[in-house]
Coordinates of C-alpha atoms in Angstrom, one line a residue:
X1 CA 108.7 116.3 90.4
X2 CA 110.2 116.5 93.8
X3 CA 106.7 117.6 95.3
X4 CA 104.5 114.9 93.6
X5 CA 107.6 111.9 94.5
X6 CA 106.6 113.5 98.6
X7 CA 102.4 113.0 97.6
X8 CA 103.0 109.3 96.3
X9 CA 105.7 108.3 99.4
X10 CA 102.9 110.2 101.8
X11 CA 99.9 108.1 100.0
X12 CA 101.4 104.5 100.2
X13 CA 102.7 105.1 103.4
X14 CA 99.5 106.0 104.6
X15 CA 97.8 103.0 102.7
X16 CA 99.9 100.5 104.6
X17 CA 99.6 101.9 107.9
X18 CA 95.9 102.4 108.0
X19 CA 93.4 99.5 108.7
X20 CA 93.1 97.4 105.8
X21 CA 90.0 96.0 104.1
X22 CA 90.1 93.2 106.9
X23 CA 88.5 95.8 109.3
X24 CA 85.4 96.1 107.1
X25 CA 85.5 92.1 106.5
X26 CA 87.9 90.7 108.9
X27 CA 88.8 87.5 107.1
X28 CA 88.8 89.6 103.3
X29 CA 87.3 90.8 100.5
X30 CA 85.9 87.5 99.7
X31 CA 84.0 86.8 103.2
X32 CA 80.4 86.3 103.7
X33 CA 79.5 87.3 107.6
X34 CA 77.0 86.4 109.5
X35 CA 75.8 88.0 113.2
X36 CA 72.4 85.8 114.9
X37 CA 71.1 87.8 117.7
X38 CA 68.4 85.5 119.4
X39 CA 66.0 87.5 122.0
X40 CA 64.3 85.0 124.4
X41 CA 61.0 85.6 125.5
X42 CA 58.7 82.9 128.0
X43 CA 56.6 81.8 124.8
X44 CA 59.0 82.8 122.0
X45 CA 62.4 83.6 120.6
X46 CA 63.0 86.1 118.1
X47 CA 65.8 86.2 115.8
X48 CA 67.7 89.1 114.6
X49 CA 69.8 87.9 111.7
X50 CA 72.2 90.3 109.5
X51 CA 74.4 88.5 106.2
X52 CA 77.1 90.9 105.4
X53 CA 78.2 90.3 101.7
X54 CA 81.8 91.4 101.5
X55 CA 82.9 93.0 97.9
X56 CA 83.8 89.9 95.8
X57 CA 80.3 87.7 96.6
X58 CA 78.2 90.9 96.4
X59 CA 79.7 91.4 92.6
X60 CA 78.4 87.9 92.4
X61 CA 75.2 88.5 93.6
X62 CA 74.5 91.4 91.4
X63 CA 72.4 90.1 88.5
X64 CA 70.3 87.7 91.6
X65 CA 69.3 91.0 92.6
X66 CA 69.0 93.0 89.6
X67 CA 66.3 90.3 87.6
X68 CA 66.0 92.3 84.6
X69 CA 69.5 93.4 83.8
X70 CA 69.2 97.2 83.2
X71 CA 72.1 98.1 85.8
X72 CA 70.1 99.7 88.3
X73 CA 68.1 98.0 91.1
X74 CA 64.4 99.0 92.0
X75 CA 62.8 98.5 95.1
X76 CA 60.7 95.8 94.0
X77 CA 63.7 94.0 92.8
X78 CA 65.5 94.9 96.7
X79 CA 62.2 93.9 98.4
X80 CA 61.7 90.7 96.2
X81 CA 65.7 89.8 96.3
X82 CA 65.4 90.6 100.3
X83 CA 62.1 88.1 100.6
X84 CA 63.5 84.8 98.9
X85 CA 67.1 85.1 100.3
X86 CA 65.3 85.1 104.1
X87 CA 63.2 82.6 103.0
X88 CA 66.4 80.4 102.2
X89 CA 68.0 81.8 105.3
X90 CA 64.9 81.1 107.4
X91 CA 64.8 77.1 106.2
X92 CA 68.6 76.7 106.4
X93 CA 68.8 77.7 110.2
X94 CA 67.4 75.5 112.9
X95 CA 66.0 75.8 116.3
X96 CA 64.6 73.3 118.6
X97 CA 63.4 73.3 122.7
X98 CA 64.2 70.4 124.3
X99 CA 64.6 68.8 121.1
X100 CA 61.3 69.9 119.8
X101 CA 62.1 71.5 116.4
X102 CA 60.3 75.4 116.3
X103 CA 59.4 76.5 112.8
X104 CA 60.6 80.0 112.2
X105 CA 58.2 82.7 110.9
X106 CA 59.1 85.7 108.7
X107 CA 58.4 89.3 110.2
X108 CA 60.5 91.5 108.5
X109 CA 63.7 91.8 106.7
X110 CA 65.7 95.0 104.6
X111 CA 68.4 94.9 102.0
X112 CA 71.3 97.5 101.9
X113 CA 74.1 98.6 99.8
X114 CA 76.9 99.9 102.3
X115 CA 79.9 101.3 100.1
X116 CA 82.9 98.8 99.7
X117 CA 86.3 99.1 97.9
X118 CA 86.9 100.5 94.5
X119 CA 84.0 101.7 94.0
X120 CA 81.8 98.5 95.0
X121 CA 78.8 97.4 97.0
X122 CA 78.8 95.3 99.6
X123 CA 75.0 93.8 100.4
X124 CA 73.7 93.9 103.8
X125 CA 71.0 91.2 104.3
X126 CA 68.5 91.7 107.7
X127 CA 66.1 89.1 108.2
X128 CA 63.7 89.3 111.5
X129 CA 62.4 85.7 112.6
X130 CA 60.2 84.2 115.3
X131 CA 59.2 80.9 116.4
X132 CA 56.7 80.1 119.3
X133 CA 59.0 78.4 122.4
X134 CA 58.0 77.4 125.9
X135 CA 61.0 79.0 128.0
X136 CA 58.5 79.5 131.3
X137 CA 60.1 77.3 132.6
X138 CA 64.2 75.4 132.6
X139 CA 64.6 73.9 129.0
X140 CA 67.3 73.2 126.7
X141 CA 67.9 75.3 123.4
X142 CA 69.7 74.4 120.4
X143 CA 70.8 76.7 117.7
X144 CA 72.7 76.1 114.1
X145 CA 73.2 78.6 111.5
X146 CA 73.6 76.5 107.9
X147 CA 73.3 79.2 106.1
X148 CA 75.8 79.9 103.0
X149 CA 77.5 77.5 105.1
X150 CA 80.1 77.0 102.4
X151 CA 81.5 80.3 102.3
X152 CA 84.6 82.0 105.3
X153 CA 83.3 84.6 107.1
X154 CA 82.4 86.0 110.7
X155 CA 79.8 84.4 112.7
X156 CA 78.7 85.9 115.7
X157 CA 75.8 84.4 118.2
X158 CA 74.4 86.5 120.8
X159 CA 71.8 85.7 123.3
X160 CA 69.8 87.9 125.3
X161 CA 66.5 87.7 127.7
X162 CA 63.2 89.7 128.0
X163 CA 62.0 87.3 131.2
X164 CA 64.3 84.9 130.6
X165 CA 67.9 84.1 131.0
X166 CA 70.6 81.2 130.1
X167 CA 72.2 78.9 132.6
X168 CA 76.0 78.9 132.6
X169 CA 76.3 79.7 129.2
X170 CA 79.2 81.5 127.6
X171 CA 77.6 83.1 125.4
X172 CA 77.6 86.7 125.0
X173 CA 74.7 89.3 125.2
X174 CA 75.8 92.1 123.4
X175 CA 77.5 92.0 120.0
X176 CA 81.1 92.6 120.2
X177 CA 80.8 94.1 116.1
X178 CA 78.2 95.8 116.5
X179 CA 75.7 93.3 114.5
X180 CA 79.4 93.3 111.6
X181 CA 79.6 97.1 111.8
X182 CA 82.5 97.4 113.3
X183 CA 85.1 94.2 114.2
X184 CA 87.1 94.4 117.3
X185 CA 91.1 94.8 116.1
X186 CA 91.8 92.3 118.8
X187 CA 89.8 89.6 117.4
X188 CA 90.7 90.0 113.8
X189 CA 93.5 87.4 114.2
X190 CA 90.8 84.8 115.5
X191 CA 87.7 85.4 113.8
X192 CA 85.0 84.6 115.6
X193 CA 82.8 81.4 114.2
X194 CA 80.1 80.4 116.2
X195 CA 77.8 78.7 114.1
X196 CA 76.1 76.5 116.7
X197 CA 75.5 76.0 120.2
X198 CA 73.2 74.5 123.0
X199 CA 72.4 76.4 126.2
X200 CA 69.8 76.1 129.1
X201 CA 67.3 78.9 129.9
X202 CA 65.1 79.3 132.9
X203 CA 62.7 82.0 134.1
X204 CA 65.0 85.3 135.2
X205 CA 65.3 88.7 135.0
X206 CA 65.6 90.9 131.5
X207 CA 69.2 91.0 130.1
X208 CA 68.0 92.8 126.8
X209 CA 70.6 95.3 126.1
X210 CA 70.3 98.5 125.3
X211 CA 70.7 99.6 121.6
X212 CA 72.2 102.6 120.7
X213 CA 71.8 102.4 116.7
X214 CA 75.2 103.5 116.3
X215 CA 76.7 103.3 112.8
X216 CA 80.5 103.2 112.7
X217 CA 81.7 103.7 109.2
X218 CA 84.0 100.9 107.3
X219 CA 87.9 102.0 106.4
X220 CA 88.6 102.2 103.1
X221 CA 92.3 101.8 101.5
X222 CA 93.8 104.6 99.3
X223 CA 94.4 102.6 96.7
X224 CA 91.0 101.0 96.4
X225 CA 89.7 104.8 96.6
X226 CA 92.1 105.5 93.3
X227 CA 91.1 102.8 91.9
X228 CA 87.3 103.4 92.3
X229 CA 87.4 107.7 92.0
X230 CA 84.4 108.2 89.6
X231 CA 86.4 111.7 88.7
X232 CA 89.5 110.1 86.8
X233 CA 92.0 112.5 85.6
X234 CA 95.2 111.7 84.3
X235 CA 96.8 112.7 87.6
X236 CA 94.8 110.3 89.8
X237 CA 95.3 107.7 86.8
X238 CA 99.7 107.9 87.0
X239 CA 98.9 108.5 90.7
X240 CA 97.0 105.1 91.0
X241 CA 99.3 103.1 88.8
X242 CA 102.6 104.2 90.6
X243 CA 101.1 103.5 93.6
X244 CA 100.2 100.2 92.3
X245 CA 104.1 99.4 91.5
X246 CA 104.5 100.5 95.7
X247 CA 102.0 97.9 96.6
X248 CA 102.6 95.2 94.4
X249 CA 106.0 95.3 96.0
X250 CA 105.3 95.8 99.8
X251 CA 102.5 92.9 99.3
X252 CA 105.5 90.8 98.2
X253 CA 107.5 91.7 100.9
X254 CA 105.1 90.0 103.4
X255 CA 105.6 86.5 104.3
X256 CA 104.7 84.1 101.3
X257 CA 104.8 84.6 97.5
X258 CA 108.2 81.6 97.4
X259 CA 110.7 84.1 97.8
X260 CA 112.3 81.7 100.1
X261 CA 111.9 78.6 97.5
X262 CA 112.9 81.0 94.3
X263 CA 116.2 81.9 96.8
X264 CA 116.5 78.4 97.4
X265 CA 116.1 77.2 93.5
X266 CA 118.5 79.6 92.2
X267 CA 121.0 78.8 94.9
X268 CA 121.3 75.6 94.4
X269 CA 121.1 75.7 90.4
X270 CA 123.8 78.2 90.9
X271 CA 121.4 80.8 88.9
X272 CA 122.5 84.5 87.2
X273 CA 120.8 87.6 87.1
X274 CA 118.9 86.4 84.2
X275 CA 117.5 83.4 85.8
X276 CA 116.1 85.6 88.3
X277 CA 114.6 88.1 85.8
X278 CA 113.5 85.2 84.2
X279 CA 111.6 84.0 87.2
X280 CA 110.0 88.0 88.2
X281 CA 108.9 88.0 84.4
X282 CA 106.6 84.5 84.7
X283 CA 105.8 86.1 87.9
X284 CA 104.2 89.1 86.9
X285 CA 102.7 87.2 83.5
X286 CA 101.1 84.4 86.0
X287 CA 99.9 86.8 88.3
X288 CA 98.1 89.4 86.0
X289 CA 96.5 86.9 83.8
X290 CA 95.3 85.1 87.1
X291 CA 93.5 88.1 88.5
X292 CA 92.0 88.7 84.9
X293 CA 90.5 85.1 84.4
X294 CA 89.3 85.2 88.0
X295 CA 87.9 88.5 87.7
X296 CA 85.6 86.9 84.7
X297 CA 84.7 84.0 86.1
X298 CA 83.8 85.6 89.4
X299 CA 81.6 88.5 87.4
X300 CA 80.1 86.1 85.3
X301 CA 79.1 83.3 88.3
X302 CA 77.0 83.4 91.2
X303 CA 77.8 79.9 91.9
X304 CA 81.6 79.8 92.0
X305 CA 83.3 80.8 95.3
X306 CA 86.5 82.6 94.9
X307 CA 87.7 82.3 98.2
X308 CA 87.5 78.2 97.4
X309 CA 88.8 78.9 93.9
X310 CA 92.0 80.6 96.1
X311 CA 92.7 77.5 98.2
X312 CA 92.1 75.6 95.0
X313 CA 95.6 77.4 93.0
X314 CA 97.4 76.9 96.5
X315 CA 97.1 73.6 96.6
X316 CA 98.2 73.5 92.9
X317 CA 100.8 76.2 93.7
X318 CA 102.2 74.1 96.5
X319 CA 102.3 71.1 94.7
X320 CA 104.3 72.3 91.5
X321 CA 106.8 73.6 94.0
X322 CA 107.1 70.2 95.1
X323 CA 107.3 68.4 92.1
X324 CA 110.2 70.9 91.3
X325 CA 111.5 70.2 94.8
X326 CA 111.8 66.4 93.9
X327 CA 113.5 66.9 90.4
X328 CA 115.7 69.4 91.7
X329 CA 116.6 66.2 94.3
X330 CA 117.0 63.8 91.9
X331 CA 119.2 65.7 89.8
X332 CA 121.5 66.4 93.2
X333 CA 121.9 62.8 94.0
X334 CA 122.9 61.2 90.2
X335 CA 125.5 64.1 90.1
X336 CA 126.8 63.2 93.7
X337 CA 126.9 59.4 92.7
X338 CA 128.3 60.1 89.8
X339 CA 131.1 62.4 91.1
X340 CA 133.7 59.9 92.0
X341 CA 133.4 58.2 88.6
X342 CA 133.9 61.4 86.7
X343 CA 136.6 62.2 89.0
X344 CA 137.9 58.9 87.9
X345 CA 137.7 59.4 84.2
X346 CA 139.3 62.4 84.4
X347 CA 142.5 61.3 86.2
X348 CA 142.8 58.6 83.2
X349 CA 143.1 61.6 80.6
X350 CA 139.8 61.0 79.0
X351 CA 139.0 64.6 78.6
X352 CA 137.9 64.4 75.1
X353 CA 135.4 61.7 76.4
X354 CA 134.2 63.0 79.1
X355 CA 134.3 66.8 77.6
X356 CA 131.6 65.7 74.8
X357 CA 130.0 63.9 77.9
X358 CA 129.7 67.1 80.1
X359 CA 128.7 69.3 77.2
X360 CA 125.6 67.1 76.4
X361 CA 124.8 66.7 80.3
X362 CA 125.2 71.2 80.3
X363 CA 123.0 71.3 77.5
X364 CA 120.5 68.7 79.0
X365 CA 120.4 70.4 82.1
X366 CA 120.1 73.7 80.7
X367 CA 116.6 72.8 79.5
X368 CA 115.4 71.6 82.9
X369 CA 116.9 74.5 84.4
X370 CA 114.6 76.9 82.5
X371 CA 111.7 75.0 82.6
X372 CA 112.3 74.8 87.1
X373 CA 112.8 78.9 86.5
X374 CA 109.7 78.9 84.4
X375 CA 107.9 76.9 87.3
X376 CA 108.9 78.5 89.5
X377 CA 107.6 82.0 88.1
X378 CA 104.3 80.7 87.4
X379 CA 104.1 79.2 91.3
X380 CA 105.2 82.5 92.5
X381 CA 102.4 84.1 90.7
X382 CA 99.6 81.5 90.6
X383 CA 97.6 82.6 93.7
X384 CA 95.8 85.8 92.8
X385 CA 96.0 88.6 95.3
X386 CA 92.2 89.6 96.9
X387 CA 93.5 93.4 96.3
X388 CA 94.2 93.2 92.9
X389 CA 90.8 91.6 91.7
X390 CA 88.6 93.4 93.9
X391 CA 90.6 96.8 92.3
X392 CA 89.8 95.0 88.6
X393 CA 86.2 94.5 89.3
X394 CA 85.7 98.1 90.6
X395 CA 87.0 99.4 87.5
X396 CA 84.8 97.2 85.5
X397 CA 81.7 98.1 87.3
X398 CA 82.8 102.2 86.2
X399 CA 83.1 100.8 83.3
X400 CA 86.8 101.1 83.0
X401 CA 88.1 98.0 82.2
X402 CA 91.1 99.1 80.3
X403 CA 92.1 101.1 83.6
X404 CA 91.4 98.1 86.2
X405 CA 93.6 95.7 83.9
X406 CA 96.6 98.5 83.6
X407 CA 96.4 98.6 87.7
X408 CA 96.5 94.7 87.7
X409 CA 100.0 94.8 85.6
X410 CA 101.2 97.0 87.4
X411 CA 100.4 95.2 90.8
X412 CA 102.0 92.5 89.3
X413 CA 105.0 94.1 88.0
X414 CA 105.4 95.5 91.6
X415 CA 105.3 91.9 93.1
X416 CA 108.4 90.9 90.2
X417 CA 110.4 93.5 91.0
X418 CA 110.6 92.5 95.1
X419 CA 111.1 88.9 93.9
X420 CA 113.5 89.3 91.0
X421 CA 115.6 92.1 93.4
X422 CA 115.9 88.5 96.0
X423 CA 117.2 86.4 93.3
X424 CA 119.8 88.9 91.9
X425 CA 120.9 90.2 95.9
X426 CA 121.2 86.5 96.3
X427 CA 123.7 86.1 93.1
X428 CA 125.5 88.9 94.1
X429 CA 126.1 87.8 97.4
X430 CA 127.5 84.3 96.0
X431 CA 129.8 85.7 94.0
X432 CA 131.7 88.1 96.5
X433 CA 131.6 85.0 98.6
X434 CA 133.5 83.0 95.9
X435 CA 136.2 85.9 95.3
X436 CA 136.7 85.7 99.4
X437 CA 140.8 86.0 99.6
X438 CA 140.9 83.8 102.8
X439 CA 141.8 80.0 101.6
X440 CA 140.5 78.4 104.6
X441 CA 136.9 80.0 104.2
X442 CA 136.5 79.5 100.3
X443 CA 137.6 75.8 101.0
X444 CA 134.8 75.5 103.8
X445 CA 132.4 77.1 101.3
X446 CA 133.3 74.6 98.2
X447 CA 132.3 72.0 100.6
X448 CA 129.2 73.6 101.3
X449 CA 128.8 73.9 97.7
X450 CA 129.0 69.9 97.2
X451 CA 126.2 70.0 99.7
X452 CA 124.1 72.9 98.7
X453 CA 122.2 71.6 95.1
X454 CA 120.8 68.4 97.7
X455 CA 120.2 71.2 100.9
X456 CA 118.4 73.8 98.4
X457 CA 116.0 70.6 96.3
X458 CA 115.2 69.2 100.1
X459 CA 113.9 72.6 101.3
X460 CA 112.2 73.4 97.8
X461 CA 110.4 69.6 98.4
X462 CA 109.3 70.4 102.0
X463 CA 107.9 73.3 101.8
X464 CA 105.8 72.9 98.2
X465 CA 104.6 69.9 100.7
X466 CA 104.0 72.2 103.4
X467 CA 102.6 74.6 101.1
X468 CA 99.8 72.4 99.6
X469 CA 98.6 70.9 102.8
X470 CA 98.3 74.3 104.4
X471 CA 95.8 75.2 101.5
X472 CA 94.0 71.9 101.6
X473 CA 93.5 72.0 105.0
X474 CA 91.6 75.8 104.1
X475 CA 89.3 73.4 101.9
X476 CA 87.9 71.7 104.7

């Protein structure tokens, strides 16, 4: 036991610190990519054109490519699939000289399959197109690449010259991925997105550079490679699932996922160890079946984006954290109007008044209390993680689905478990505050206390706000 707890420390330690799936797709599993590499020549330009389908949209592309559903894709089906989507790519993407529009012309194009995650394709899309120019002499080009133009991803434009060559332009001549091969770590943080541009050309010498072919292989995470081992025995399968527990909980660990508004809520509510069990519990619940309805829709649609379907649950996500935010602030202000009467009542010896009073108020408050925990769970857990449905689909295309759907629980049970321990570190810490033996300190912190229920539902508020505008912003 000792020797195999050393493997599964040594495997998730290795998962986190080697390159995630963002090198192979710098901006996720859900990305579509796109590298333009325009040649320009005194009577023509050629374009170069590679669309990188990244795990999730090349699931979705799947039965586009394979027309007659029997699971395996022939090379009239490749070659047929390769043809129309160029087509689409070719009338989508425009091109004009001195505001003289070029029609492009098809003269090649190949279709790929490069290994993803889990056990999934990615698609590989190269399309060669010309169009006749006149770049003898100074002229103005303008470029704009439309295609899929819906869908995050990299987009790279390169220009080059065979006789020709551009006039102050900043535009690069060499591809700095290696035509989506290979993304630069230093550029991962700002993606590039060039999608456009205008440039001038005149007559010049030949900056075509030289190609080298080179092929540098994607990185692949452990756990994906679990999750997608065609040779499943039952070590590899307690192997994968533990190490889904260990990565459900380091992903929750990262900046997000409300731990601050859960801390906040149960502050201020004055919540127990149960209230934040409660809230890991919806948590986990939310989380799973959101990966598992996403995972269907997403396999069974070529149409819906699930990178848009993200932003989509954010902005939901943020706004039921606000919502909770302002009846969390509500509640705070009637109890701090209605403090002084209370305080009132009770010096006039109604206590058997105000006792049946308080007890309906408990009770009353009680309810909302577990329906903010219960909201607060499923906000926590709304937002499906990329990892966790590109592991499901994986398993589904190896015809495990069973297997993908035990990983996805136990993903989820790893994110409860960071965001329950929170809540319950948090209790703790309030109550060996309150047993403090210094009278001057507990008196300062019962004042703090009179403030906290109105600090805690303002922050909750602000940053379910902050929250949903952040994702709506992604939807533009």
């Amino acid at each position: 036991m000792s020797r195999l707890a050393v493997v599964l420390v040594s495997c998730a330690l290795s998962f986190l610190a080697a390159p995630s799936a963002a090198a192979a797709h710098p901006l996720g599993n859900f990305t579509v990519n796109h590298y333009n590499g325009l040649t320009l020549h005194p009577d023509r330009i050629d374009l170069h054109a590679v669309v990188d389908l990244a795990e999730i949209p090349a699931v979705q592309e799947r039965p586009t490519v394979d027309r007659d559903g029997d699971g395996a894709v022939s090379a009239g089906e490749t070659d047929a699939y390769a043809d129309g989507q160029c087509g689409r790519f070719a009338a989508a993407t425009t091109i004009s000289v001195d505001g003289v529009p070029g029609a492009w012309r098809r003269s090649g194009h190949r279709l790929e399959f490069p290994a993803g995650e889990a056990g999934l394709g990615t698609v590989r899309l190269t399309c060669a197109l010309t169009t006749s120019a006149t770049l003898d002499r100074p002229a103005t080009v303008t470029f704009l690449d439309a295609f899929r133009a819906d869908r995050i991803g990299w987009h790279e434009l390169v220009v080059a010259g065979a006789g020709v060559r551009t006039v102050d332009s900043a535009l690069p001549a060499v591809s700095v991925s290696d035509e989506l091969r290979a993304y630069p770590e230093d550029l991962l943080a700002d993606p590039l997105d060039v999608r456009s541009a205008t440039f001038r050309t005149e007559p010049g010498p030949s900056t075509v550079p030289d190609q080298d072919g080179s092929v540098t292989p994607a990185a692949s995470s452990w756990f994906a490679d679990l999750a997608g081992s065609r040779d499943l025995t039952p070590l590899v399968g307690v192997l994968a699932v533990l190490l889904s527990l260990v990565l459900g909980a380091s992903h929750a660990a990262l900046p997000g996922h409300g731990k601050t508004v859960i801390a906040a809520y149960l502050a201020g509510r004055n919540g127990s160890v149960r209230d934040a069990v409660t809230v890991g519990a919806t948590v986990t619940v939310t989380h799973t079946a959101g990966v598992l309805v996403l995972g269907l829709l997403i396999s069974g649609s070529s149409t819906i984006a699930g990178d848009g379907v993200l932003r989509w649950l954010g902005v939901t996500s943020g706004l039921l954290v606000a919502t909770i935010g302002a009846v969390l602030l509500r509640s705070a202000l009637r109890a701090w109007s209605a403090e002084p009467v209370l305080a009132h009542v009770g010096g006039h010896g109604h206590g058997h008044g105000h006792g049946h009073g308080h007890g309906h108020a408990h009770g009353h408050s009680h309810i909302h209390g577990r329906s903010g925990l219960i909201g607060m769970g499923i906000a926590g857990g709304l937002v499906p993680s990329p990892s966790a449905l590109v592991v499901l689909l994986g398993a589904v295309a190896l015809g495990r689905t069973w297997f993908g759907v035990l990983l996805v629980l136990g993903y989820g049970l790893g994110m409860a478990a960071t965001l329950t321990a929170v809540g319950i570190l948090l209790v703790r810490l309030r109550d060996r505050m309150d047993r403090l033996p210094f009278q001057g300190l507990r008196h300062g912190l019962e004042r703090l206390q009179r403030w906290l229920p109105t600090l805690t539902a303002t922050l909750v508020l602000v940053v379910g706000l902050g929250l949903a505008v952040r994702a709506a912003a992604g939807l533009t």
